[in-house]
Structure formats: C-alpha cells, structure tokens
XYZ file of C-alpha atoms in Angstrom:
751
model
C -70.357 163.258 150.872
C -69.172 165.862 149.142
C -66.821 166.496 146.497
C -63.283 165.844 146.546
C -60.984 166.923 144.218
C -58.840 163.954 142.995
C -55.960 166.377 143.670
C -56.459 166.267 147.010
C -56.689 162.185 147.392
C -53.636 161.812 145.407
C -51.372 165.074 148.025
C -53.681 162.275 150.970
C -51.976 159.050 149.055
C -48.160 160.902 148.539
C -47.734 162.701 152.205
C -48.549 158.828 152.690
C -45.711 156.832 150.739
C -43.849 159.296 151.615
C -44.307 158.393 155.558
C -44.441 154.855 154.853
C -40.957 155.092 152.768
C -39.255 157.513 155.611
C -40.478 155.533 158.432
C -40.144 151.670 157.918
C -39.327 150.915 161.209
C -41.985 152.778 162.668
C -46.242 151.371 163.988
C -48.838 151.987 162.306
C -50.260 155.376 162.859
C -54.005 155.346 164.526
C -56.778 157.251 165.071
C -55.692 159.029 167.599
C -51.567 159.786 166.202
C -53.309 162.098 163.393
C -54.498 165.743 164.549
C -55.627 168.436 161.044
C -53.766 171.372 159.921
C -55.238 173.531 157.116
C -54.153 173.858 153.426
C -52.517 176.408 152.190
C -55.347 179.391 150.217
C -56.143 178.104 146.803
C -56.743 181.505 144.204
C -60.405 182.236 145.307
C -59.331 182.165 148.695
C -60.478 178.742 150.162
C -58.376 176.107 151.767
C -58.798 172.056 153.410
C -59.210 170.610 156.410
C -56.740 167.468 156.427
C -55.833 164.772 158.525
C -51.792 164.559 158.918
C -49.750 162.456 161.378
C -47.255 163.560 163.735
C -43.878 163.825 162.082
C -41.894 160.594 162.889
C -44.520 159.519 165.204
C -45.985 156.466 163.350
C -45.919 155.120 159.842
C -49.197 154.682 157.247
C -52.627 154.714 158.607
C -55.689 155.732 157.567
C -56.745 159.458 157.656
C -59.460 160.715 157.363
C -60.930 162.271 154.437
C -60.195 166.337 153.893
C -63.507 168.780 154.736
C -63.431 171.909 153.733
C -62.187 174.670 155.710
C -63.114 178.349 156.991
C -62.039 180.648 154.528
C -59.032 182.435 154.286
C -60.160 185.407 155.180
C -61.852 184.041 158.542
C -60.680 184.635 162.048
C -61.739 184.718 165.311
C -63.111 187.920 167.589
C -60.034 188.642 170.357
C -59.727 186.206 173.745
C -60.259 183.775 171.103
C -59.228 180.886 169.522
C -60.622 178.822 166.104
C -60.849 174.684 167.081
C -59.052 173.560 164.085
C -58.941 170.027 165.904
C -62.800 170.327 166.211
C -65.990 171.547 164.931
C -64.166 174.869 163.129
C -65.801 177.153 165.575
C -64.640 179.817 167.705
C -64.497 179.266 171.416
C -63.430 181.749 175.089
C -59.304 181.126 175.813
C -58.803 178.819 178.961
C -58.193 180.816 182.235
C -54.445 181.456 182.275
C -54.056 182.245 178.425
C -55.064 185.610 175.881
C -55.531 186.033 172.511
C -55.937 188.514 169.860
C -58.098 186.786 167.501
C -56.646 187.347 164.361
C -53.312 189.211 165.516
C -50.215 188.841 167.371
C -48.536 190.523 170.104
C -45.181 190.837 171.117
C -43.896 192.327 175.334
C -42.072 189.567 176.571
C -38.326 190.258 174.909
C -36.283 187.779 177.280
C -35.347 186.696 173.997
C -35.861 187.230 170.592
C -39.435 186.213 169.349
C -40.288 183.630 166.204
C -40.806 185.594 163.263
C -38.419 188.627 163.660
C -34.824 188.835 161.971
C -32.192 191.237 163.055
C -29.129 192.684 160.416
C -27.036 195.399 160.819
C -25.181 196.670 157.857
C -22.703 199.443 156.897
C -23.853 202.769 156.229
C -22.610 202.325 152.179
C -24.395 199.051 152.288
C -27.531 199.797 153.907
C -30.470 200.317 152.069
C -32.291 203.248 153.913
C -35.797 204.327 152.391
C -34.881 207.625 152.804
C -30.908 207.675 151.935
C -30.370 210.713 149.711
C -27.082 208.599 147.830
C -24.274 210.250 150.126
C -21.937 207.276 151.666
C -21.170 208.768 155.025
C -17.957 209.184 156.079
C -15.155 207.986 153.892
C -13.026 205.152 154.125
C -14.407 204.225 157.069
C -14.032 200.518 157.454
C -16.608 199.171 159.663
C -16.666 196.365 161.937
C -21.122 196.391 162.305
C -21.651 192.051 163.818
C -21.361 193.500 167.115
C -24.206 196.001 166.050
C -27.403 194.863 167.074
C -30.929 195.543 168.101
C -30.828 193.310 171.889
C -33.542 191.960 174.106
C -34.078 193.815 177.735
C -36.891 191.924 179.216
C -39.491 194.469 178.443
C -38.413 196.105 176.006
C -35.555 195.824 173.095
C -33.138 198.700 172.087
C -31.092 199.555 169.801
C -28.211 201.273 170.451
C -27.200 203.202 167.335
C -23.621 203.856 165.812
C -22.233 204.264 162.599
C -24.049 200.819 161.739
C -27.737 200.882 160.772
C -29.179 198.101 162.880
C -33.049 196.725 161.711
C -35.809 194.733 163.549
C -37.484 193.017 160.662
C -41.058 190.842 161.087
C -42.891 189.444 157.982
C -46.200 187.973 158.197
C -49.425 187.460 155.852
C -52.131 189.376 156.256
C -55.506 187.326 155.012
C -57.233 190.903 155.570
C -56.116 194.285 156.463
C -55.012 195.239 159.312
C -52.167 197.479 161.351
C -48.957 197.241 163.165
C -49.062 199.295 166.689
C -45.720 199.329 168.171
C -44.722 201.549 171.583
C -41.254 203.070 171.695
C -38.603 205.453 172.556
C -36.647 207.458 170.861
C -35.016 210.600 172.522
C -31.734 211.849 170.892
C -31.131 214.036 168.365
C -28.163 212.088 167.221
C -30.079 209.005 165.940
C -32.107 208.343 162.103
C -35.107 206.205 163.404
C -36.882 204.542 160.690
C -40.091 202.806 159.973
C -41.400 201.270 156.673
C -43.356 198.590 155.474
C -42.478 196.717 152.047
C -44.363 194.207 150.154
C -43.434 190.516 148.445
C -41.751 193.145 145.588
C -39.767 194.903 148.313
C -41.527 197.722 147.692
C -42.464 200.402 150.422
C -45.967 201.622 150.384
C -46.735 202.903 154.158
C -47.416 206.317 154.642
C -44.814 208.658 154.679
C -46.097 210.264 157.317
C -44.949 206.934 159.773
C -41.480 207.209 158.300
C -39.693 209.343 160.923
C -41.050 208.441 163.920
C -41.357 211.406 166.461
C -38.498 212.143 169.479
C -40.310 211.596 172.263
C -39.102 213.145 175.756
C -36.916 211.116 178.410
C -39.198 208.737 180.038
C -42.145 209.302 177.492
C -43.886 205.982 175.842
C -45.337 207.358 172.442
C -47.717 204.345 170.652
C -47.902 204.586 166.578
C -50.476 202.709 164.748
C -49.823 201.824 160.768
C -52.741 200.578 158.797
C -51.418 197.500 156.637
C -52.724 195.878 153.249
C -53.618 192.280 152.675
C -51.271 189.811 151.715
C -47.274 189.620 152.294
C -45.648 192.512 154.488
C -42.240 193.129 155.988
C -42.186 195.246 158.941
C -38.578 197.165 159.623
C -37.420 199.245 162.423
C -34.405 200.371 161.460
C -31.513 203.099 163.732
C -28.285 204.819 162.896
C -26.573 207.275 164.534
C -25.252 210.149 163.154
C -22.048 210.641 164.803
C -18.448 212.453 164.022
C -16.458 211.611 167.525
C -16.019 207.728 167.256
C -15.569 207.716 170.789
C -19.557 209.036 170.748
C -22.183 207.771 172.075
C -25.936 207.572 172.538
C -28.789 207.057 173.477
C -30.816 204.540 172.281
C -34.649 203.767 170.661
C -36.434 201.043 172.828
C -39.556 199.067 171.783
C -41.544 197.451 174.253
C -44.628 195.904 172.645
C -45.270 195.118 169.102
C -48.894 193.821 167.856
C -50.145 192.679 164.363
C -53.515 192.553 163.162
C -55.025 190.917 160.029
C -53.275 188.230 160.502
C -54.864 184.396 159.839
C -56.975 182.318 162.998
C -55.110 181.690 166.068
C -55.830 177.668 166.770
C -54.329 177.780 170.403
C -54.360 180.960 172.948
C -51.176 182.194 174.274
C -50.117 181.262 177.698
C -49.528 184.590 179.977
C -46.123 185.152 180.257
C -43.960 184.918 183.529
C -45.341 187.597 185.905
C -48.539 187.927 184.668
C -52.278 186.112 184.889
C -55.646 185.537 183.025
C -58.660 184.861 186.051
C -61.552 184.324 183.530
C -61.823 182.732 179.876
C -62.442 185.313 176.883
C -58.916 187.444 177.586
C -57.160 189.549 175.589
C -54.664 190.240 177.673
C -52.581 189.364 181.260
C -53.209 191.167 184.011
C -50.146 192.140 185.851
C -49.386 190.427 189.602
C -49.820 192.865 191.921
C -46.510 193.501 194.785
C -45.411 190.834 196.960
C -46.425 188.021 194.250
C -46.036 186.324 191.684
C -46.818 183.924 188.415
C -45.170 181.869 186.044
C -45.869 181.022 182.692
C -49.055 180.141 182.000
C -50.833 180.852 185.807
C -54.298 181.743 186.881
C -53.893 183.672 189.412
C -50.727 185.218 191.296
C -49.204 183.179 194.094
C -48.641 185.150 197.572
C -45.001 184.614 198.697
C -44.425 182.712 201.573
C -42.986 185.582 204.317
C -42.614 188.625 205.373
C -39.161 188.347 204.832
C -39.830 187.731 200.520
C -41.175 190.690 198.443
C -41.816 190.651 194.481
C -42.097 194.091 192.863
C -45.345 194.072 190.165
C -45.487 191.812 187.382
C -42.429 189.538 189.384
C -42.052 186.112 188.265
C -41.073 184.810 192.142
C -40.399 186.845 195.217
C -36.820 187.361 196.467
C -35.937 187.071 199.922
C -35.593 190.725 201.427
C -32.522 192.613 202.071
C -30.882 194.540 205.253
C -31.931 197.498 205.275
C -29.063 200.179 204.209
C -28.543 204.093 204.212
C -29.545 204.337 201.216
C -33.061 203.414 201.274
C -34.472 205.968 203.583
C -34.001 209.917 202.609
C -34.135 213.449 204.829
C -36.679 215.996 204.316
C -37.557 219.256 206.173
C -40.981 220.241 207.909
C -42.196 223.890 206.984
C -40.630 226.574 208.744
C -42.512 227.162 212.133
C -43.038 230.902 213.932
C -40.066 230.788 215.476
C -38.384 230.191 212.055
C -37.485 226.477 213.488
C -37.493 223.084 210.972
C -37.620 219.189 212.274
C -35.684 217.297 210.416
C -37.612 213.971 209.113
C -36.779 210.768 208.124
C -38.246 208.133 205.601
C -37.784 205.210 204.020
C -37.918 204.585 200.741
C -41.415 203.332 199.117
C -42.250 200.138 198.579
C -39.967 199.331 201.706
C -37.927 195.288 200.797
C -35.890 195.601 203.077
C -35.588 194.139 206.677
C -34.167 195.923 209.424
C -33.696 192.962 212.063
C -30.634 191.240 209.670
C -27.324 191.110 210.773
C -26.049 194.831 209.908
C -28.858 196.319 209.208
C -29.076 200.421 209.732
C -31.964 201.282 211.083
C -34.033 204.883 210.637
C -31.977 207.598 212.165
C -34.866 209.686 214.518
C -36.715 211.918 213.038
C -38.356 215.934 214.788
C -34.657 217.450 215.522
C -35.090 221.111 214.961
C -32.944 223.084 213.903
C -32.827 226.926 212.509
C -34.576 227.504 209.372
C -31.894 228.403 206.529
C -32.739 232.725 205.319
C -34.904 232.406 202.077
C -33.492 232.532 198.948
C -32.982 236.626 197.233
C -35.820 238.780 196.292
C -38.056 236.190 198.589
C -39.552 237.131 202.128
C -40.941 234.888 205.142
C -44.936 234.885 205.546
C -46.681 232.527 207.490
C -44.462 229.819 207.236
C -43.145 230.143 203.788
C -41.201 232.165 201.648
C -42.389 233.837 198.601
C -41.464 236.629 196.213
C -41.268 240.493 197.337
C -43.779 242.169 195.998
C -43.137 244.857 192.704
C -40.711 247.543 193.318
C -39.628 246.064 196.659
C -36.657 244.405 197.715
C -34.879 242.028 200.160
C -31.836 240.027 200.591
C -33.816 236.659 201.822
C -32.770 237.781 206.036
C -34.719 240.538 206.546
C -38.203 242.163 205.531
C -39.271 243.229 202.004
C -37.808 247.500 201.135
C -39.115 249.670 199.167
C -36.645 250.441 195.613
C -36.218 254.362 195.664
C -37.582 256.787 192.715
C -35.708 256.578 189.486
C -34.691 252.758 190.306
C -35.766 249.452 189.194
C -35.546 246.320 191.144
C -32.743 244.137 189.882
C -34.920 241.002 189.402
C -33.915 236.722 188.945
C -34.572 233.828 190.510
C -31.629 233.149 192.892
C -31.849 229.823 194.757
C -29.168 229.093 197.742
C -30.757 226.610 199.944
C -33.088 224.702 199.567
C -35.741 223.654 202.561
C -38.392 223.373 199.810
C -38.281 223.160 196.824
C -37.315 227.126 195.087
C -41.019 228.562 192.536
C -40.486 227.198 189.287
C -38.201 223.618 189.422
C -39.436 220.279 188.806
C -38.174 217.364 189.360
C -37.961 214.127 187.929
C -36.767 210.730 187.721
C -37.343 208.646 184.350
C -36.707 204.827 183.966
C -37.268 203.036 181.245
C -39.834 200.960 182.451
C -42.028 201.450 185.691
C -39.133 200.409 187.566
C -35.548 201.729 189.074
C -36.616 205.160 191.301
C -36.195 205.391 194.108
C -38.800 207.786 194.680
C -41.419 209.553 192.266
C -39.013 212.783 191.849
C -35.757 211.295 192.369
C -33.519 214.324 193.691
C -33.537 215.251 197.352
C -33.219 219.013 199.689
C -30.513 218.876 201.344
C -30.715 222.530 203.099
C -27.628 224.121 201.396
C -28.352 221.583 198.553
C -30.176 219.675 196.326
C -29.247 216.284 195.539
C -29.506 213.141 192.938
C -30.356 210.961 195.398
C -29.556 207.486 196.389
C -30.857 204.121 195.678
C -32.167 204.756 192.041
C -31.449 202.016 189.759
C -28.336 202.795 187.066
C -30.150 203.325 183.784
C -32.849 206.577 185.429
C -32.513 209.850 184.402
C -32.705 212.742 186.538
C -33.831 215.513 185.310
C -34.561 219.162 187.101
C -36.900 221.837 185.202
C -36.675 225.304 185.827
C -39.249 226.915 183.756
C -38.814 231.033 182.652
C -42.026 232.242 181.520
C -39.553 236.307 180.272
C -37.127 238.175 180.365
C -37.259 241.847 180.506
C -35.994 243.620 177.303
C -32.824 245.023 176.908
C -32.235 248.023 174.474
C -28.448 248.439 173.015
C -27.472 250.116 169.581
C -25.095 248.553 168.118
C -23.949 245.316 169.580
C -26.281 242.457 170.601
C -27.101 243.359 173.627
C -27.483 240.786 176.316
C -30.441 239.602 178.210
C -29.718 237.830 180.826
C -27.461 234.802 182.239
C -27.724 231.428 184.510
C -25.305 230.889 186.575
C -25.094 227.732 188.390
C -22.712 225.449 190.937
C -22.355 221.903 191.353
C -20.609 218.795 191.540
C -20.720 215.089 190.609
C -19.752 211.882 193.270
C -19.295 209.358 190.759
C -17.560 205.986 190.651
C -19.140 205.323 187.028
C -18.792 207.441 183.699
C -21.871 209.707 184.757
C -22.360 212.629 182.784
C -24.293 215.996 184.024
C -26.200 218.124 180.891
C -26.872 221.246 180.899
C -29.828 222.445 178.158
C -31.618 224.788 177.551
C -35.638 224.688 176.296
C -35.822 221.121 174.650
C -33.316 219.711 173.416
C -30.197 222.105 173.054
C -26.795 220.863 175.090
C -25.308 224.172 176.105
C -22.650 221.329 178.031
C -21.607 218.538 180.117
C -19.547 217.210 182.495
C -18.390 213.500 182.688
C -17.228 211.163 185.356
C -16.271 212.266 189.140
C -16.149 216.380 188.564
C -14.900 218.971 191.815
C -17.095 221.422 192.814
C -17.525 223.821 189.736
C -19.106 227.580 188.294
C -20.494 227.625 185.339
C -22.637 230.658 183.501
C -24.232 231.331 180.023
C -25.001 234.046 178.743
C -28.241 234.567 176.566
C -29.714 236.875 173.946
C -33.207 236.259 173.789
C -36.329 237.280 176.139
C -38.547 234.665 175.222
C -40.192 231.882 177.603
C -37.483 229.469 178.405
C -36.800 225.818 180.364
C -33.166 225.017 181.544
C -32.829 221.857 182.646
C -29.440 219.542 184.815
C -30.263 215.864 183.230
C -28.314 213.156 184.602
C -27.207 210.154 184.233
C -25.128 207.468 186.670
C -23.536 205.807 183.635
C -24.121 204.594 179.644
C -27.078 203.140 178.495
C -25.696 199.703 177.409
C -23.931 199.408 181.402
C -26.564 198.957 182.551
C -28.548 196.287 182.238
C -26.984 192.689 182.842
C -26.928 190.265 179.838
C -30.603 188.676 180.101
C -32.071 192.375 180.213
C -32.032 192.948 184.289
C -31.100 195.987 185.773
C -28.111 197.431 187.619
C -27.646 199.291 190.827
C -23.717 199.048 190.461
C -23.522 202.762 190.815
C -26.563 203.248 193.219
C -24.772 206.120 195.520
C -23.371 207.731 192.331
C -25.041 211.307 192.577
C -25.069 215.131 191.537
C -24.875 217.705 193.508
C -26.225 220.956 192.830
C -25.522 224.263 195.222
C -26.909 227.041 194.054
C -28.621 228.473 190.401
C -29.010 232.274 189.532
C -30.981 233.669 186.504
C -30.535 237.247 186.586
C -33.336 239.576 184.480
C -36.461 237.383 184.389
C -39.628 239.240 184.541
C -40.941 237.073 187.299
C -38.606 236.308 190.808
C -37.695 238.586 193.770
C -35.192 241.698 193.585
C -32.367 241.294 196.163
C -31.664 244.641 195.505
C -32.459 247.845 192.678
C -30.032 250.034 190.374
C -30.769 253.286 188.755
C -32.908 253.798 186.045
C -31.163 253.009 181.756
C -31.452 256.222 180.471
C -34.437 256.706 178.376
C -36.305 254.206 180.389
C -40.065 254.639 180.823
C -41.402 256.233 184.117
C -44.230 253.723 184.172
C -43.910 251.977 187.662
C -43.280 248.544 185.704
C -39.702 248.612 184.836
C -38.782 252.716 186.619
C -40.303 253.853 190.138
C -41.716 257.285 188.572
C -40.398 260.196 190.832
C -42.911 262.537 192.828
C -44.361 264.643 190.274
C -42.690 267.938 190.002
C -39.082 266.155 189.952
C -36.756 265.057 187.350
C -34.090 262.447 187.109
C -30.353 263.953 187.636
C -28.410 262.112 185.192
C -25.502 262.647 186.849
C -26.579 260.531 190.056
C -30.036 259.278 188.884
C -31.627 260.218 191.429
C -34.813 262.626 192.114
C -34.398 266.486 192.499
C -36.850 269.320 192.570
C -37.935 271.219 189.885
C -36.975 275.246 190.765
C -39.632 277.372 192.360
C -42.502 278.855 189.896
C -41.836 275.227 187.145
C -43.747 272.729 185.963
C -43.085 269.376 184.390
C -45.575 268.791 182.386
C -42.966 265.037 180.334
C -43.506 261.652 181.563
C -39.518 260.965 181.087
C -37.752 263.935 182.623
C -34.455 263.964 183.033
C -31.977 266.765 183.528
C -33.435 270.867 184.428
C -35.000 271.107 181.131
C -37.397 269.288 182.093
C -38.849 271.273 184.407
C -40.779 274.932 182.085
C -40.639 277.922 184.242
C -44.101 279.420 184.352
C -45.249 282.129 182.134
C -45.608 286.170 183.278
C -48.669 286.563 185.776
C -48.516 282.721 186.587
C -47.638 280.613 189.120
C -46.901 276.926 189.416
C -48.703 274.498 191.807
C -46.864 271.837 192.971
C -45.059 271.609 189.891
C -48.540 270.360 187.551
C -49.684 273.615 186.687
C -49.697 276.959 186.114
C -52.577 279.065 187.201
C -53.244 282.705 187.715
C -53.823 284.746 191.181
C -56.037 287.468 189.532
C -53.522 289.655 190.228
C -50.495 291.226 187.499
C -47.530 293.431 188.430
C -45.688 294.310 185.641
C -42.661 295.791 185.240
C -42.339 298.753 186.454
C -43.914 297.393 189.635
C -47.498 298.190 188.649
C -50.090 296.120 190.425
C -53.820 295.667 188.767
C -56.278 293.375 190.296
C -58.780 290.720 188.550
C -60.114 289.526 191.594
C -63.631 290.586 190.635
C -62.935 287.821 187.510
C -62.087 285.322 190.217
C -64.848 281.414 189.308
C -66.572 279.721 186.706
C -67.855 282.202 183.849
C -70.015 281.231 181.384
C -70.356 283.004 177.854
C -73.161 281.907 175.217
C -72.720 282.433 170.969
C -75.159 282.692 168.742
C -77.300 280.232 166.857
C -76.661 278.319 164.387
C -78.551 275.898 162.190
C -77.029 272.468 161.010
C -78.114 271.381 157.369
C -80.964 270.361 158.088
C -82.140 272.465 160.143
C -82.042 272.176 163.339
C -80.946 274.913 165.092
C -78.024 274.781 167.893
C -75.039 276.830 169.819
C -72.666 277.444 171.758
C -71.271 277.881 175.208
C -68.086 278.681 176.304
C -66.837 278.126 179.757
C -63.846 279.525 181.036
C -62.294 280.585 184.664
C -59.718 283.361 183.821
C -57.805 283.151 187.628
C -58.711 282.565 191.379
C -57.229 279.344 193.634
C -55.253 276.808 192.117
C -57.737 274.366 193.859
C -60.909 275.453 192.359
C -59.198 277.063 189.085
C -61.331 274.198 186.455
C -64.279 274.235 184.692
C -66.594 271.730 183.162
C -67.942 270.768 180.005
C -69.721 267.595 180.082
C -71.748 265.451 177.909
C -75.057 264.093 178.537
C -75.810 262.507 175.102
C -74.325 258.825 174.273
C -73.000 258.257 170.464
C -76.717 256.896 170.119
C -78.593 259.819 171.009
C -80.190 258.296 174.356
C -79.229 260.361 177.773
C -77.723 258.447 180.670
C -79.866 258.125 184.110
C -78.463 261.069 185.723
C -79.159 263.132 182.794
C -75.079 263.543 182.533
C -73.038 261.437 179.685
C -69.625 260.297 181.808
C -67.585 261.164 178.144
C -66.545 265.588 178.976
C -63.663 267.669 179.079
C -62.222 269.846 182.086
C -60.477 272.416 181.639
C -59.988 276.337 182.283
C -61.218 276.932 179.056
C -64.369 274.829 177.458
C -66.438 274.748 174.672
C -69.801 272.664 174.254
C -72.527 272.329 171.689
C -75.738 272.733 172.442
C -79.157 271.992 170.845
C -81.606 273.308 172.517
C -84.949 271.969 174.333
C -87.911 272.479 171.603
C -85.165 271.021 168.615
C -85.079 267.566 170.771
C -88.274 265.018 171.596
C -87.018 264.917 174.781
C -87.989 267.777 176.157
C -84.176 269.277 177.356
C -80.887 270.585 176.462
C -78.392 267.927 174.600
C -75.372 268.771 175.490
C -72.269 267.142 172.944
C -68.860 268.038 171.504
C -67.323 269.609 174.107
C -63.489 270.402 173.419
C -61.113 272.197 175.226
C-alpha cells in the first residue's frame, strides 16, 4: 500500500468530524455519495485525489484512502477531459460537448460568464496602466454606476464615456499559456487598453499588446498574448476622450476570449444554443445551418417543423415566417440594350423568410417593364451597352459621343455621378453588421436611377458605407497662396424617424462633417489642397449604437425604413475620370499632350484669346511652349522657312541691290576628308565631313552614322543606330588597315 502522510489522514478526519457535527440529522454517507476532488498543489507541484461527500447530502461514512493525483502541470489535449472520478486518464469529449483540454473559451455572452468581473471608475480614481498623472476635466462629478461592459449575446460591449470601464478575468495557470481575444475598436475618441498583472499587481505583458490597434468598421481583429505560469489578472479597459457631455462614442466589442495553460478539464462543456457536436473529441461546436435549430448540448440540429417557419444560421429556435412587406424586396435595372432601354427588375432579399400567402402580405411586383436609359454621367459616353469614360483629350456631356478638345486647351477631367442605374467606377458600397446578421443585402446600398440610397430592411446596428477611391489629382501651381487642388461636392437627403447620422469622411478616419436626424435636400462642398491619392467615404448609421439592441442583446429593426439618399457626387481635377468640357491651358503649362494639347506645328498661343495662331511667313517655332508672337523667329537672309519648322537655302541668293547668285551646282550631298591623324597608341584615324549647303527642303539633311557599338562590335547590318542627321556633320573614321574586322569603323558622329 502506498504511504499516506499523516497530515492527509488528519485532514480527512477533520472533514468527517465537521460533516458529523454540522449534519446530525442527515443519513450516513454511502460509497455512492462520495466523489473525488484534487487537493491544492503542494510546493513540489504535486497533489492528492481524495473522496468527499456532496455537501448537505449525508454525514459520516468511510471514504476511500487518498491516492496520488496527476501532477499540477498536467492537462489533456484539446477535445479531451480528465476522468477524475475514474482512471485519471484523458478521454474524448462525448457528442454534444467540446473541450480545449487545458483551456477555456468564452463566446456566449447572454450573461457575464462565471469568473469575469466588471468595474467602472471615474478618471480621477482609475489606475490606468498608461496614465500620465493628469486628472482629466476639472471639477467633473461623475456617476459611473451605469458605465459597464454589457453582454449582448454574440459579444460583450463597452460604450466608453468619461468613466473607465474594465472587464477583468483572473486565472491561475499551471504552465505557460496564452490569451486570445477577438475584438472591434473603431473610434478615434476611445482609449482601449489591455494589460496583464501577476498576483503582486505588477504588469508584465509586452507593451506592444497594451494598445490594440483600431479596426475598420465591421472588421474583427484577433490578438494573441503569451501568459506566464501562476496567477494572471487580465484587464480590458475602455474610456472615452469626450469634451462635450452630449457626445457619444462607438462601442468596443469583444466576441471571443480563449485562455490556455489552465488546469485540467474534468468535464467537457456543453455546446451552446444554436450549435452542435456530432462526433466525439470536438474542440469547437458547429453552428446550425439555416432553417435548423439546436438547444444546449445538442448532438445534431433539428429542422424547422414546417415551411411556415424559418431559422437563421446558429438559431436556438425556429420562428414563424412573417407576411412579406415592401422592405423584403428591392429594385434593380438591367444593362441598357441597343435601343438604350433598361428593364426594371424586382428581387426578394435573400434569404427570403417572408410568406406571400399570409393576410396583408405584398407580392413581388412584375419585372421586365422597359424604360429609357438615362444619359451617361458627365465625361462618359455610351458604348457596348455601358457608359465609359471618354478617351484622353476628349470630352462629352453624357448625351453625345466624345469630341476632341481644341489645341491650346486641356480636358477638365473629374468624376461626376448623377445617374445611378449602375454603380459608377471607383465607387464601392458595403454593409457592416456587428456580427454576421443584420444586412438585408450584402452591399446594403441600392441603385435607384436618379439617386442611390442606403436600402431598407437592415438592422438598426449596421453601418452603411459608400467609398470613392481617387487615385490622385493633377498638380496645381500657384505662387504666393495656398492652391486649391480640387473639391468634392455632393447632394443628399436623410429620411429618418430616429437620431440617424451621416458622416462624410476623408481617408481612414478624418471626419469632415456629420449630419443628424431627418434632413432635407442639402448641398455640401469640401475644398482640399493635396494631390495625393484619397478615399472619400459616406457612412450612415440609423441610431446610436446602444439603442440598436434590446436589453437581452437582440438586434432591433425599429428603423428599418430609415435611409440616406445621395443624389449626386462630383470631384474636380482628378487624374482619372472624364471631361465634360475643355478649358484654356494655364499660362506656362507644358505642351506635352498630357496636361495641355499642343498647337499645330508653326503656331503659337495668343495669350489674349488662348487660341492657336499661325506664325508669320518665313518664320520658325523652336520653343516647346510657344506663347505670343515672339515665339516666331524670322529665318536669316537668303533662307526660307519649311512649314515653320526649320530654315533652308534654295541655292539662290539675292543681295539688297537685287543682284542674284545661283549656287545650284552646290545642291545635294557633299563629303570631305580630313588629314590622317594618330591616337596616342598609334592607331590611325581621320575625320570625314558630310554637308548639304542648299537644295530641296525635303532632302536637305545629311547623315553621319556610327557602325560600331560601345564595345566595338558591329550590328548585323553593319550600321549602328547611333548617329546624327543635320545640314553638316562629322564622323571619326578608323581605316580598315587599323582594325581586325577588315573594314573601316565609324564613330563619334557630331553635328
């Protein structure tokens, strides 16, 4: 028999005595009334398994002698549990349950799970790990009793205010582990702090984990933090940076927390409502499919009883299908056909849960009615049943084909959206719920011909976002003052019965302006001074976040018909897009065909009219940016202008006294050879001169070519592309007797 320390025998005797003294009226404990438990770990990491009766069930009796238990650092693999009552070995979890082995997971937030604590303090009293000693707004008398993390079913949320709100979990790890949590934190006016303390209240987690990054709307981010053996007190803290007591903040959400490194799991966790485990050894339960449901501990999901019931994914019960209403369908348009007609189509929102045969139900309107297509948006033209941007250096008002811009003008490019049969280029629509439900359609926003709106049928908690991505803007030069690069202008309307909000945002989180509540048609214009790529966003939410849920965390649909309507959006001076008109080139802009369309050869730009004018007779234009008559240069005496591009001689010269000389004999190509020369190494060479003194303007130039590459190797045709063309040129010739190739090499051709 194994040796049992005297101390453990005294402990068992003491337990029996206490039970006898306090339970005089109870029956004597029988063997089946006892169960096994582990003692606390001793300094060497060991423990004992002892039998104890269920409190208050019986008295006395004879428990079995204690036996040595598993070491304190022992834990089973995921999907298993330790059979403390039996053989002290690991066994697979039965169906309907799951296990992390030596870990715990929290993802059901109907209530605050056991082991968690909630705390809230005023900023003056809060012991934030990062705080710099300042006490916040002076003389603020805060009541923080209503400030707390709230369970919302699929997640737990904190809507930060001037109080610090803490979610706290304490765990004793028997071996090194980690905590993993999935969160959402979108508000720049909210501080979100994570820290881990030991049993001496000292923080030890890496500082890189202290400030979880902000997420995009609808984005869930997961963080994994290593933990040490021993006591770990884990905090998630929030606080709002609020200067207006009426200002509200967006909540911080946590939907999943998982901890590993804790002691053994003696029993598996039953699957939560709406999930199931159909095989043994599961580490996570699966969500029930649509139109099925499951209650806690289910091995399989049960189909809804009839086609008059439905259930969304992960449901714990089926619901009666409601009668269909107008909010259950939406309208779309087909692409324009060859007759420039479109068909109006109606579609049920999917998945369709309503019934058409119930009293008061509406039916889906007939699809296929044809109507004339609206014109294209400004700067676009109709082609292949779609509207596309006009090619470079052309413009259109949307009704007509693209026309070329005149010389000395530049297309006034931009983005102009007024018609909404199809989603315009560079614009995207998104619907962001706080979990996987709430959006009536994947993108949320709906096209409606002369406007786009945020759609109907969405839950009250969703964010509906339009994003316009602009790749850049054309540069603007203006001395002495801050130059306006461009501006964005839009027209909108809010149809709300709630405290809805429309945010106009630049880039990631720069809120330019917001509007609240029912708002009549409004125009807004914003000027910007940077030519960098930019994203403009319109974000619509139907109500304050904390009003979008019931007390039990269920989503509300009280404002399903509230919407934002955007009728037009215009952005000026963009690199991409199309032009609805052409404007005169700014003085000093380059005539490179990219920013300004050049005048025809031999023309200059009249600065008074901004139009092209031909230069006077016998003048040439050699400037790349010809402004005013001074850009036209008169040819010299005895020469003539060829299409205002260059001057040439026709081999005839007339002096002021009208005496005429004819040099036609000199017309054409002439060559001259220089004397023999030698390089420092003794290589012989000479210069060859080609010249054309006068003649036809179409055959006025001579050519000096190089037939050697930089490495001295001839090209296949014996002539290198390198060379010059001019009225007079010179080439360096190395005779064939001085080369290995057996023929002369030409190089260093110059004008």
